[in-house]
């Protein structure tokens, strides 16, 4: 296994990938899965397969006639719309290394960096709370930037925190996580993620993550089934 | 007469019967729309896919007016984004499926968050390279279809529920009165089998 391939317990399992493909995830989790897909070929393969299933099933649906003037209405709307617009959003040079979904989100929400700790900045990505339990307080969805060797102060969280490494790597005293790896810290865990020497570490974190997300890793699935590896 | 639609007509009775249409000809139509805004090719796509999109969306629970609107919006997106279609990466129905899913999500969000920008590119089909180019997308689709038909009914049924009802694993478990573990393992087995069907014959 090479360094750039996420281990099974570091990537999303089939359950959450299927929810992604059928479009039933909340917006924040959708963003995390989309970014993960950019970084993890195995998950991308599975999503590709599932999307083909979706296409095949869509074809299988019984056709329902469109309204009489539907085609003309569509052509009228197309002509009204004119040529497709090409957007050229501006984004920090440094952020262009991140998955496209993340860049798009940063542009869309106009996020600003704020100080977290020396060498560590965070950007709120402006999401509504993930749809977790109604008893948990709204979670945050943040992009973090850790300079090499710098870390987030030791902390705990009320709910679970799910982190996806986008570039670089961090270690949190339990383990090391590289690009595409997903890390789940449950509420009882006290941890202190520190970026490795070398590249700047960008990571996407969802706090008070919905159960759908925290239960989504291969680790959990593998523990529940005797499934072999791929 | 446009080349793509012409081919479409002459090849209609030929290859790609599992989906009921000639997928190579449909891919040609999208490329014709991208290359020269070919309205006739677009009409061919519209006539075949719009009613199926509408039927699919109604099966997902949309009322007729919404399904009609969404199917029209999907077709408009097909016109506008035709240049992004890559037949090596995606088959036509897979690409349309992705657009339809995203438009549907957009609508659900528009209801909850009026400020939501429907052109947010977040959910556009990924343009990331497929790691395995050995099997072309059209061929992958044929294989996936064939493998789907070989699934045991208990697995196929859960897959249909996930796609047609938009249910999560736990919702399926609840509605079908099955243990969650059973739902998980059946779906897991199903996708494993589909994966083998896709890769095994390469």
CSV table of C-alpha atoms in Angstrom, one decimal:
chain,number,residue,atom,x,y,z
A,1,UNK,CA,0.0,0.0,0.0
A,2,UNK,CA,1.4,3.3,-1.0
A,3,UNK,CA,1.3,6.4,1.1
A,4,UNK,CA,-1.3,8.2,-1.0
A,5,UNK,CA,-3.9,5.5,-0.7
A,6,UNK,CA,-6.3,5.8,2.2
A,7,UNK,CA,-6.6,2.8,4.4
A,8,UNK,CA,-10.1,1.3,4.6
A,9,UNK,CA,-10.7,2.8,8.0
A,10,UNK,CA,-9.8,6.2,6.8
A,11,UNK,CA,-12.2,6.5,3.9
A,12,UNK,CA,-15.9,6.6,3.6
A,13,UNK,CA,-17.8,3.3,3.5
A,14,UNK,CA,-20.4,2.3,1.0
A,15,UNK,CA,-23.3,3.5,3.1
A,16,UNK,CA,-22.4,7.1,3.0
A,17,UNK,CA,-21.2,6.9,-0.6
A,18,UNK,CA,-24.6,5.6,-1.6
A,19,UNK,CA,-26.3,8.4,0.3
A,20,UNK,CA,-24.0,10.8,-1.6
A,21,UNK,CA,-25.0,9.3,-4.9
A,22,UNK,CA,-28.7,9.3,-4.2
A,23,UNK,CA,-28.5,12.9,-2.9
A,24,UNK,CA,-29.7,12.3,0.6
A,25,UNK,CA,-26.8,13.8,2.6
A,26,UNK,CA,-26.9,17.2,4.2
A,27,UNK,CA,-25.0,19.9,2.5
A,28,UNK,CA,-21.9,20.0,4.7
A,29,UNK,CA,-21.4,16.2,4.5
A,30,UNK,CA,-21.9,16.4,0.8
A,31,UNK,CA,-19.0,18.8,0.6
A,32,UNK,CA,-16.8,16.6,2.7
A,33,UNK,CA,-17.6,13.5,0.6
A,34,UNK,CA,-17.0,15.5,-2.7
A,35,UNK,CA,-13.6,16.6,-1.4
A,36,UNK,CA,-12.8,13.1,-0.2
A,37,UNK,CA,-13.6,11.7,-3.7
A,38,UNK,CA,-11.1,14.1,-5.3
A,39,UNK,CA,-8.4,12.5,-3.1
A,40,UNK,CA,-9.4,8.9,-2.9
A,41,UNK,CA,-9.5,6.7,-6.0
A,42,UNK,CA,-11.1,3.7,-4.3
A,43,UNK,CA,-14.1,5.8,-3.1
A,44,UNK,CA,-14.3,7.4,-6.5
A,45,UNK,CA,-14.5,4.0,-8.2
A,46,UNK,CA,-17.3,3.0,-5.9
A,47,UNK,CA,-19.2,6.2,-6.5
A,48,UNK,CA,-18.7,5.8,-10.3
A,49,UNK,CA,-20.3,2.4,-10.0
A,50,UNK,CA,-23.2,3.6,-7.9
A,51,UNK,CA,-23.8,6.5,-10.3
A,52,UNK,CA,-24.0,4.0,-13.2
A,53,UNK,CA,-26.6,2.1,-11.2
A,54,UNK,CA,-28.5,5.4,-10.8
A,55,UNK,CA,-28.4,6.0,-14.5
A,56,UNK,CA,-29.6,2.5,-15.3
A,57,UNK,CA,-32.5,2.8,-12.9
A,58,UNK,CA,-33.5,6.2,-14.2
A,59,UNK,CA,-33.8,4.7,-17.6
A,60,UNK,CA,-35.9,2.0,-16.1
A,61,UNK,CA,-38.5,4.4,-14.9
A,62,UNK,CA,-41.8,4.5,-16.9
A,63,UNK,CA,-41.7,7.6,-19.1
A,64,UNK,CA,-44.3,10.2,-18.4
A,65,UNK,CA,-45.2,12.4,-21.3
A,66,UNK,CA,-43.9,16.0,-21.1
A,67,UNK,CA,-46.5,18.8,-21.5
A,68,UNK,CA,-47.4,19.7,-25.0
A,69,UNK,CA,-45.2,22.8,-25.4
A,70,UNK,CA,-42.4,21.6,-23.2
A,71,UNK,CA,-39.7,21.5,-25.9
A,72,UNK,CA,-40.6,25.0,-27.2
A,73,UNK,CA,-40.5,26.3,-23.6
A,74,UNK,CA,-37.1,24.8,-23.1
A,75,UNK,CA,-35.7,26.2,-26.3
A,76,UNK,CA,-37.2,29.6,-25.4
A,77,UNK,CA,-35.5,29.6,-22.0
A,78,UNK,CA,-32.2,28.5,-23.6
A,79,UNK,CA,-32.4,31.3,-26.1
A,80,UNK,CA,-33.2,33.8,-23.4
A,81,UNK,CA,-30.3,32.7,-21.3
A,82,UNK,CA,-27.8,33.6,-24.1
A,83,UNK,CA,-24.3,32.1,-24.1
A,84,UNK,CA,-23.2,30.2,-21.1
A,85,UNK,CA,-21.4,32.5,-18.7
A,86,UNK,CA,-17.9,31.6,-17.8
A,87,UNK,CA,-17.1,32.5,-14.2
A,88,UNK,CA,-13.7,33.4,-13.2
A,89,UNK,CA,-13.8,33.6,-9.5
A,90,UNK,CA,-10.7,34.7,-7.7
A,91,UNK,CA,-9.2,32.6,-5.0
A,92,UNK,CA,-6.0,32.7,-3.1
A,93,UNK,CA,-3.2,31.1,-5.1
A,94,UNK,CA,-2.5,28.7,-2.2
A,95,UNK,CA,-6.1,27.4,-2.2
A,96,UNK,CA,-5.9,26.3,-5.8
A,97,UNK,CA,-4.3,23.0,-4.6
A,98,UNK,CA,-7.4,22.1,-2.7
A,99,UNK,CA,-10.3,19.9,-4.2
A,100,UNK,CA,-12.5,21.9,-6.5
A,101,UNK,CA,-15.5,21.5,-4.3
A,102,UNK,CA,-13.7,23.2,-1.4
A,103,UNK,CA,-12.5,26.1,-3.7
A,104,UNK,CA,-16.0,26.6,-4.9
A,105,UNK,CA,-17.4,26.7,-1.4
A,106,UNK,CA,-14.8,29.2,-0.3
A,107,UNK,CA,-15.7,31.4,-3.3
A,108,UNK,CA,-19.4,31.0,-2.7
A,109,UNK,CA,-19.4,31.8,1.0
A,110,UNK,CA,-16.7,34.5,0.8
A,111,UNK,CA,-15.0,33.1,3.9
A,112,UNK,CA,-12.3,35.0,5.8
A,113,UNK,CA,-9.5,33.5,7.8
A,114,UNK,CA,-9.5,34.0,11.5
A,115,UNK,CA,-6.9,33.3,14.1
A,116,UNK,CA,-7.1,30.0,15.9
A,117,UNK,CA,-3.7,29.5,17.4
A,118,UNK,CA,-0.1,30.5,16.4
A,119,UNK,CA,0.4,29.1,12.9
A,120,UNK,CA,-3.2,27.9,12.7
A,121,UNK,CA,-6.0,29.7,10.9
A,122,UNK,CA,-9.6,28.7,10.4
A,123,UNK,CA,-12.3,29.8,7.9
A,124,UNK,CA,-16.0,29.3,8.7
A,125,UNK,CA,-17.6,27.9,5.5
A,126,UNK,CA,-21.0,29.4,6.4
A,127,UNK,CA,-23.1,26.3,6.6
A,128,UNK,CA,-26.3,25.8,8.4
A,129,UNK,CA,-25.9,23.2,11.1
A,130,UNK,CA,-25.6,19.7,9.8
A,131,UNK,CA,-28.8,17.8,10.4
A,132,UNK,CA,-27.7,15.9,13.5
A,133,UNK,CA,-29.7,15.2,16.6
A,134,UNK,CA,-31.9,18.0,17.5
A,135,UNK,CA,-30.4,18.0,21.0
A,136,UNK,CA,-26.9,18.9,19.8
A,137,UNK,CA,-26.0,22.5,19.2
A,138,UNK,CA,-25.3,23.6,15.7
A,139,UNK,CA,-22.0,22.3,14.4
A,140,UNK,CA,-19.4,24.3,12.6
A,141,UNK,CA,-17.9,23.5,9.2
A,142,UNK,CA,-14.5,25.0,9.0
A,143,UNK,CA,-11.5,24.9,6.7
A,144,UNK,CA,-8.3,24.8,8.8
A,145,UNK,CA,-4.8,25.8,7.7
A,146,UNK,CA,-2.0,24.5,9.8
A,147,UNK,CA,1.6,25.5,9.2
A,148,UNK,CA,4.1,22.7,9.5
A,149,UNK,CA,4.8,21.8,13.1
A,150,UNK,CA,1.9,23.9,14.4
A,151,UNK,CA,-1.2,22.5,16.0
A,152,UNK,CA,-4.6,23.2,17.4
A,153,UNK,CA,-4.5,23.5,21.2
A,154,UNK,CA,-5.7,20.4,23.1
A,155,UNK,CA,-9.5,20.3,23.0
A,156,UNK,CA,-12.6,18.2,23.4
A,157,UNK,CA,-16.0,18.6,21.7
A,158,UNK,CA,-19.5,18.1,22.8
A,159,UNK,CA,-20.3,16.1,19.7
A,160,UNK,CA,-18.1,14.2,17.4
A,161,UNK,CA,-15.7,15.9,15.1
A,162,UNK,CA,-15.0,14.6,11.7
A,163,UNK,CA,-11.9,15.9,9.8
A,164,UNK,CA,-10.8,15.3,6.3
A,165,UNK,CA,-7.1,16.0,5.4
A,166,UNK,CA,-6.8,17.9,2.2
A,167,UNK,CA,-3.1,18.6,1.9
A,168,UNK,CA,-0.1,17.8,4.1
A,169,UNK,CA,-0.7,15.6,7.1
A,170,UNK,CA,-1.3,15.8,10.8
A,171,UNK,CA,-0.8,13.6,13.8
A,172,UNK,CA,-3.1,13.9,16.8
A,173,UNK,CA,-1.3,11.7,19.4
A,174,UNK,CA,-3.3,8.7,18.4
A,175,UNK,CA,-2.5,8.4,14.7
A,176,UNK,CA,-1.3,10.1,11.5
A,177,UNK,CA,-3.6,11.3,8.8
A,178,UNK,CA,-2.6,12.2,5.2
A,179,UNK,CA,-4.5,13.6,2.2
A,180,UNK,CA,-7.9,12.0,1.7
A,181,UNK,CA,-7.9,10.5,5.2
A,182,UNK,CA,-10.9,11.0,7.4
A,183,UNK,CA,-10.5,11.1,11.1
A,184,UNK,CA,-13.4,10.8,13.6
A,185,UNK,CA,-12.9,12.1,17.1
A,186,UNK,CA,-15.7,11.2,19.4
A,187,UNK,CA,-16.8,13.5,22.3
A,188,UNK,CA,-14.8,11.6,24.9
A,189,UNK,CA,-11.5,12.0,23.0
A,190,UNK,CA,-9.2,14.8,24.0
A,191,UNK,CA,-6.8,15.5,21.2
A,192,UNK,CA,-4.2,17.9,19.8
A,193,UNK,CA,-3.8,17.7,16.1
A,194,UNK,CA,-0.3,18.9,15.0
A,195,UNK,CA,0.7,19.3,11.3
A,196,UNK,CA,3.7,17.4,10.2
A,197,UNK,CA,6.9,19.0,9.0
A,198,UNK,CA,6.9,19.6,5.3
A,199,UNK,CA,3.7,20.8,3.5
A,200,UNK,CA,1.1,23.2,4.9
A,201,UNK,CA,-1.8,21.1,6.1
A,202,UNK,CA,-5.3,22.1,5.0
A,203,UNK,CA,-8.2,20.2,6.6
A,204,UNK,CA,-11.9,20.3,6.5
A,205,UNK,CA,-13.6,19.8,9.9
A,206,UNK,CA,-17.3,19.3,10.8
A,207,UNK,CA,-18.0,19.5,14.5
A,208,UNK,CA,-21.1,18.0,16.1
A,209,UNK,CA,-21.2,15.9,13.0
A,210,UNK,CA,-24.4,14.0,12.3
A,211,UNK,CA,-24.4,10.3,13.2
A,212,UNK,CA,-24.8,9.5,9.5
A,213,UNK,CA,-21.3,11.0,9.0
A,214,UNK,CA,-19.5,9.7,12.1
A,215,UNK,CA,-20.8,6.2,11.5
A,216,UNK,CA,-19.7,6.2,7.9
A,217,UNK,CA,-16.2,5.1,8.0
A,218,UNK,CA,-15.0,1.8,6.7
A,219,UNK,CA,-13.7,0.9,10.2
A,220,UNK,CA,-17.3,0.7,11.6
A,221,UNK,CA,-18.5,-1.2,8.6
A,222,UNK,CA,-15.7,-3.7,8.7
A,223,UNK,CA,-16.2,-4.2,12.4
A,224,UNK,CA,-19.8,-5.0,11.7
A,225,UNK,CA,-19.3,-7.4,8.9
A,226,UNK,CA,-16.9,-10.1,8.0
A,227,UNK,CA,-16.5,-8.5,4.6
A,228,UNK,CA,-13.2,-9.2,2.9
A,229,UNK,CA,-11.0,-6.4,1.5
A,230,UNK,CA,-11.2,-5.1,-2.0
B,1,UNK,CA,-29.8,16.4,-41.8
B,2,UNK,CA,-27.6,16.3,-38.8
B,3,UNK,CA,-25.0,13.5,-38.6
B,4,UNK,CA,-25.7,12.5,-35.1
B,5,UNK,CA,-29.4,12.2,-35.4
B,6,UNK,CA,-29.0,10.5,-38.7
B,7,UNK,CA,-26.8,7.9,-37.2
B,8,UNK,CA,-29.3,7.7,-34.4
B,9,UNK,CA,-32.1,6.9,-36.8
B,10,UNK,CA,-30.2,4.3,-38.7
B,11,UNK,CA,-28.7,2.7,-35.7
B,12,UNK,CA,-31.8,2.8,-33.5
B,13,UNK,CA,-32.6,-0.9,-34.0
B,14,UNK,CA,-29.0,-1.9,-33.5
B,15,UNK,CA,-26.7,-1.9,-30.5
B,16,UNK,CA,-27.2,-1.0,-26.9
B,17,UNK,CA,-30.6,-2.6,-26.5
B,18,UNK,CA,-30.5,-3.1,-22.7
B,19,UNK,CA,-31.3,0.6,-22.2
B,20,UNK,CA,-33.8,0.7,-25.0
B,21,UNK,CA,-31.7,3.2,-27.0
B,22,UNK,CA,-28.4,3.5,-28.8
B,23,UNK,CA,-26.1,5.1,-26.2
B,24,UNK,CA,-23.3,5.8,-28.6
B,25,UNK,CA,-25.8,7.8,-30.8
B,26,UNK,CA,-27.1,9.7,-27.8
B,27,UNK,CA,-23.5,10.5,-26.8
B,28,UNK,CA,-23.0,11.8,-30.4
B,29,UNK,CA,-26.1,14.0,-29.9
B,30,UNK,CA,-24.6,15.6,-26.8
B,31,UNK,CA,-21.4,16.2,-28.6
B,32,UNK,CA,-23.3,17.8,-31.5
B,33,UNK,CA,-25.0,20.1,-29.1
B,34,UNK,CA,-21.6,21.1,-27.6
B,35,UNK,CA,-19.9,21.5,-30.9
B,36,UNK,CA,-22.5,23.4,-32.9
B,37,UNK,CA,-25.5,23.9,-30.8
B,38,UNK,CA,-27.3,21.4,-32.9
B,39,UNK,CA,-31.0,21.8,-32.1
B,40,UNK,CA,-32.1,18.6,-33.9
B,41,UNK,CA,-29.7,16.5,-31.9
B,42,UNK,CA,-31.0,18.2,-28.8
B,43,UNK,CA,-34.6,17.4,-29.8
B,44,UNK,CA,-33.6,13.7,-30.1
B,45,UNK,CA,-32.2,13.8,-26.6
B,46,UNK,CA,-35.2,15.7,-25.3
B,47,UNK,CA,-37.7,13.3,-26.8
B,48,UNK,CA,-36.1,10.3,-25.3
B,49,UNK,CA,-34.8,11.5,-22.0
B,50,UNK,CA,-37.2,14.2,-20.8
B,51,UNK,CA,-40.2,11.8,-20.3
B,52,UNK,CA,-37.9,9.4,-18.5
B,53,UNK,CA,-36.5,12.0,-16.3
B,54,UNK,CA,-40.1,13.1,-15.5
B,55,UNK,CA,-41.1,9.6,-14.8
B,56,UNK,CA,-38.1,9.0,-12.5
B,57,UNK,CA,-38.7,12.3,-10.6
B,58,UNK,CA,-42.4,11.4,-10.1
B,59,UNK,CA,-41.3,8.0,-8.8
B,60,UNK,CA,-39.1,9.9,-6.3
B,61,UNK,CA,-42.2,11.6,-5.0
B,62,UNK,CA,-42.3,14.8,-7.0
B,63,UNK,CA,-45.7,16.0,-8.1
B,64,UNK,CA,-46.4,16.3,-11.8
B,65,UNK,CA,-45.8,20.1,-12.0
B,66,UNK,CA,-42.4,19.9,-10.2
B,67,UNK,CA,-41.3,16.8,-12.1
B,68,UNK,CA,-42.1,18.7,-15.4
B,69,UNK,CA,-40.2,21.8,-14.3
B,70,UNK,CA,-37.2,19.8,-13.1
B,71,UNK,CA,-37.1,17.6,-16.2
B,72,UNK,CA,-37.1,20.9,-18.3
B,73,UNK,CA,-34.4,22.4,-16.1
B,74,UNK,CA,-32.3,19.2,-16.5
B,75,UNK,CA,-32.6,19.5,-20.3
B,76,UNK,CA,-31.6,23.2,-20.2
B,77,UNK,CA,-28.6,22.2,-18.1
B,78,UNK,CA,-27.8,19.5,-20.7
B,79,UNK,CA,-27.8,22.2,-23.4
B,80,UNK,CA,-25.6,24.6,-21.4
B,81,UNK,CA,-23.1,22.1,-20.0
B,82,UNK,CA,-22.9,19.8,-23.1
B,83,UNK,CA,-19.3,20.7,-23.5
B,84,UNK,CA,-18.5,19.2,-20.1
B,85,UNK,CA,-19.9,15.8,-21.1
B,86,UNK,CA,-17.0,13.4,-21.6
B,87,UNK,CA,-18.1,10.0,-23.1
B,88,UNK,CA,-15.0,8.4,-21.8
B,89,UNK,CA,-15.9,9.3,-18.2
B,90,UNK,CA,-19.6,9.0,-18.2
B,91,UNK,CA,-22.5,7.5,-20.1
B,92,UNK,CA,-25.4,9.7,-21.2
B,93,UNK,CA,-27.9,8.3,-18.7
B,94,UNK,CA,-25.3,8.5,-15.8
B,95,UNK,CA,-24.6,12.1,-16.7
B,96,UNK,CA,-28.3,12.9,-16.8
B,97,UNK,CA,-28.8,11.1,-13.6
B,98,UNK,CA,-26.2,13.2,-11.9
B,99,UNK,CA,-27.7,16.5,-13.2
B,100,UNK,CA,-31.2,15.4,-12.2
B,101,UNK,CA,-30.1,14.5,-8.7
B,102,UNK,CA,-28.4,17.9,-8.3
B,103,UNK,CA,-31.3,19.9,-9.6
B,104,UNK,CA,-33.5,18.0,-7.2
B,105,UNK,CA,-31.2,18.8,-4.3
B,106,UNK,CA,-31.2,22.5,-5.5
B,107,UNK,CA,-34.9,22.6,-5.3
B,108,UNK,CA,-35.1,21.1,-1.9
B,109,UNK,CA,-32.5,23.6,-0.7
B,110,UNK,CA,-34.2,26.5,-2.4
B,111,UNK,CA,-37.2,25.8,-0.3
B,112,UNK,CA,-35.2,25.8,2.9
B,113,UNK,CA,-32.7,28.5,2.1
B,114,UNK,CA,-34.1,31.1,-0.3
B,115,UNK,CA,-30.6,32.6,-0.8
B,116,UNK,CA,-29.2,29.4,-2.0
B,117,UNK,CA,-27.4,29.9,-5.3
B,118,UNK,CA,-28.6,27.2,-7.7
B,119,UNK,CA,-25.5,27.6,-9.8
B,120,UNK,CA,-23.3,26.7,-7.0
B,121,UNK,CA,-20.9,24.4,-8.8
B,122,UNK,CA,-20.3,22.2,-5.8
B,123,UNK,CA,-22.4,19.4,-7.0
B,124,UNK,CA,-21.5,19.3,-10.7
B,125,UNK,CA,-20.2,15.9,-11.8
B,126,UNK,CA,-16.7,15.4,-10.8
B,127,UNK,CA,-14.2,16.0,-13.5
B,128,UNK,CA,-11.6,14.0,-11.7
B,129,UNK,CA,-9.8,11.5,-13.8
B,130,UNK,CA,-11.1,8.0,-13.6
B,131,UNK,CA,-8.2,5.8,-12.4
B,132,UNK,CA,-9.2,3.0,-14.7
B,133,UNK,CA,-9.8,4.0,-18.3
B,134,UNK,CA,-9.7,0.5,-19.5
B,135,UNK,CA,-13.4,0.2,-19.7
B,136,UNK,CA,-15.1,3.0,-21.6
B,137,UNK,CA,-18.1,4.5,-19.8
B,138,UNK,CA,-20.7,3.2,-22.3
B,139,UNK,CA,-19.4,-0.3,-21.9
B,140,UNK,CA,-19.3,0.1,-18.1
B,141,UNK,CA,-22.9,1.0,-18.2
B,142,UNK,CA,-23.8,-2.1,-20.2
B,143,UNK,CA,-21.9,-4.2,-17.7
B,144,UNK,CA,-23.5,-2.6,-14.7
B,145,UNK,CA,-27.0,-3.1,-16.2
B,146,UNK,CA,-26.2,-6.8,-16.9
B,147,UNK,CA,-24.9,-7.3,-13.4
B,148,UNK,CA,-28.0,-5.5,-11.9
B,149,UNK,CA,-30.2,-8.1,-13.6
B,150,UNK,CA,-28.3,-11.0,-11.9
B,151,UNK,CA,-28.7,-9.7,-8.4
B,152,UNK,CA,-30.9,-11.7,-6.0
B,153,UNK,CA,-34.3,-10.0,-5.7
B,154,UNK,CA,-33.7,-9.2,-2.0
B,155,UNK,CA,-30.6,-7.2,-2.9
B,156,UNK,CA,-32.1,-5.6,-6.0
B,157,UNK,CA,-35.1,-4.4,-4.1
B,158,UNK,CA,-33.0,-2.5,-1.6
B,159,UNK,CA,-31.0,-0.8,-4.3
B,160,UNK,CA,-34.3,0.3,-6.0
B,161,UNK,CA,-35.5,1.7,-2.7
B,162,UNK,CA,-32.3,3.7,-2.2
B,163,UNK,CA,-32.5,5.2,-5.6
B,164,UNK,CA,-36.2,5.5,-6.2
B,165,UNK,CA,-37.2,6.5,-2.7
B,166,UNK,CA,-34.1,8.3,-1.8
B,167,UNK,CA,-34.0,6.4,1.5
B,168,UNK,CA,-30.9,6.0,3.7
B,169,UNK,CA,-29.9,2.6,5.1
B,170,UNK,CA,-31.8,3.2,8.3
B,171,UNK,CA,-34.9,4.5,6.5
B,172,UNK,CA,-34.9,1.3,4.4
B,173,UNK,CA,-34.5,-0.8,7.5
B,174,UNK,CA,-37.5,1.1,9.1
B,175,UNK,CA,-39.8,0.8,6.2
B,176,UNK,CA,-39.0,-2.7,5.3
B,177,UNK,CA,-38.9,-3.9,8.9
B,178,UNK,CA,-35.5,-5.3,8.5
B,179,UNK,CA,-32.6,-5.1,11.0
B,180,UNK,CA,-30.2,-2.4,10.0
B,181,UNK,CA,-27.3,-4.9,9.8
B,182,UNK,CA,-29.3,-6.9,7.2
B,183,UNK,CA,-29.8,-3.8,5.1
B,184,UNK,CA,-26.1,-3.0,5.3
B,185,UNK,CA,-24.9,-6.4,4.4
B,186,UNK,CA,-27.4,-6.9,1.5
B,187,UNK,CA,-26.4,-3.6,0.0
B,188,UNK,CA,-22.8,-4.3,0.6
B,189,UNK,CA,-23.0,-7.7,-1.1
B,190,UNK,CA,-25.0,-6.1,-4.0
B,191,UNK,CA,-22.3,-3.5,-4.7
B,192,UNK,CA,-19.6,-6.0,-4.3
B,193,UNK,CA,-21.3,-8.2,-6.9
B,194,UNK,CA,-21.8,-5.2,-9.2
B,195,UNK,CA,-18.2,-4.3,-8.9
B,196,UNK,CA,-17.1,-7.8,-9.8
B,197,UNK,CA,-19.5,-7.7,-12.7
B,198,UNK,CA,-17.9,-4.5,-13.9
B,199,UNK,CA,-14.3,-5.6,-13.4
B,200,UNK,CA,-14.4,-9.3,-13.8
B,201,UNK,CA,-15.1,-9.3,-17.5
B,202,UNK,CA,-12.3,-6.8,-18.4
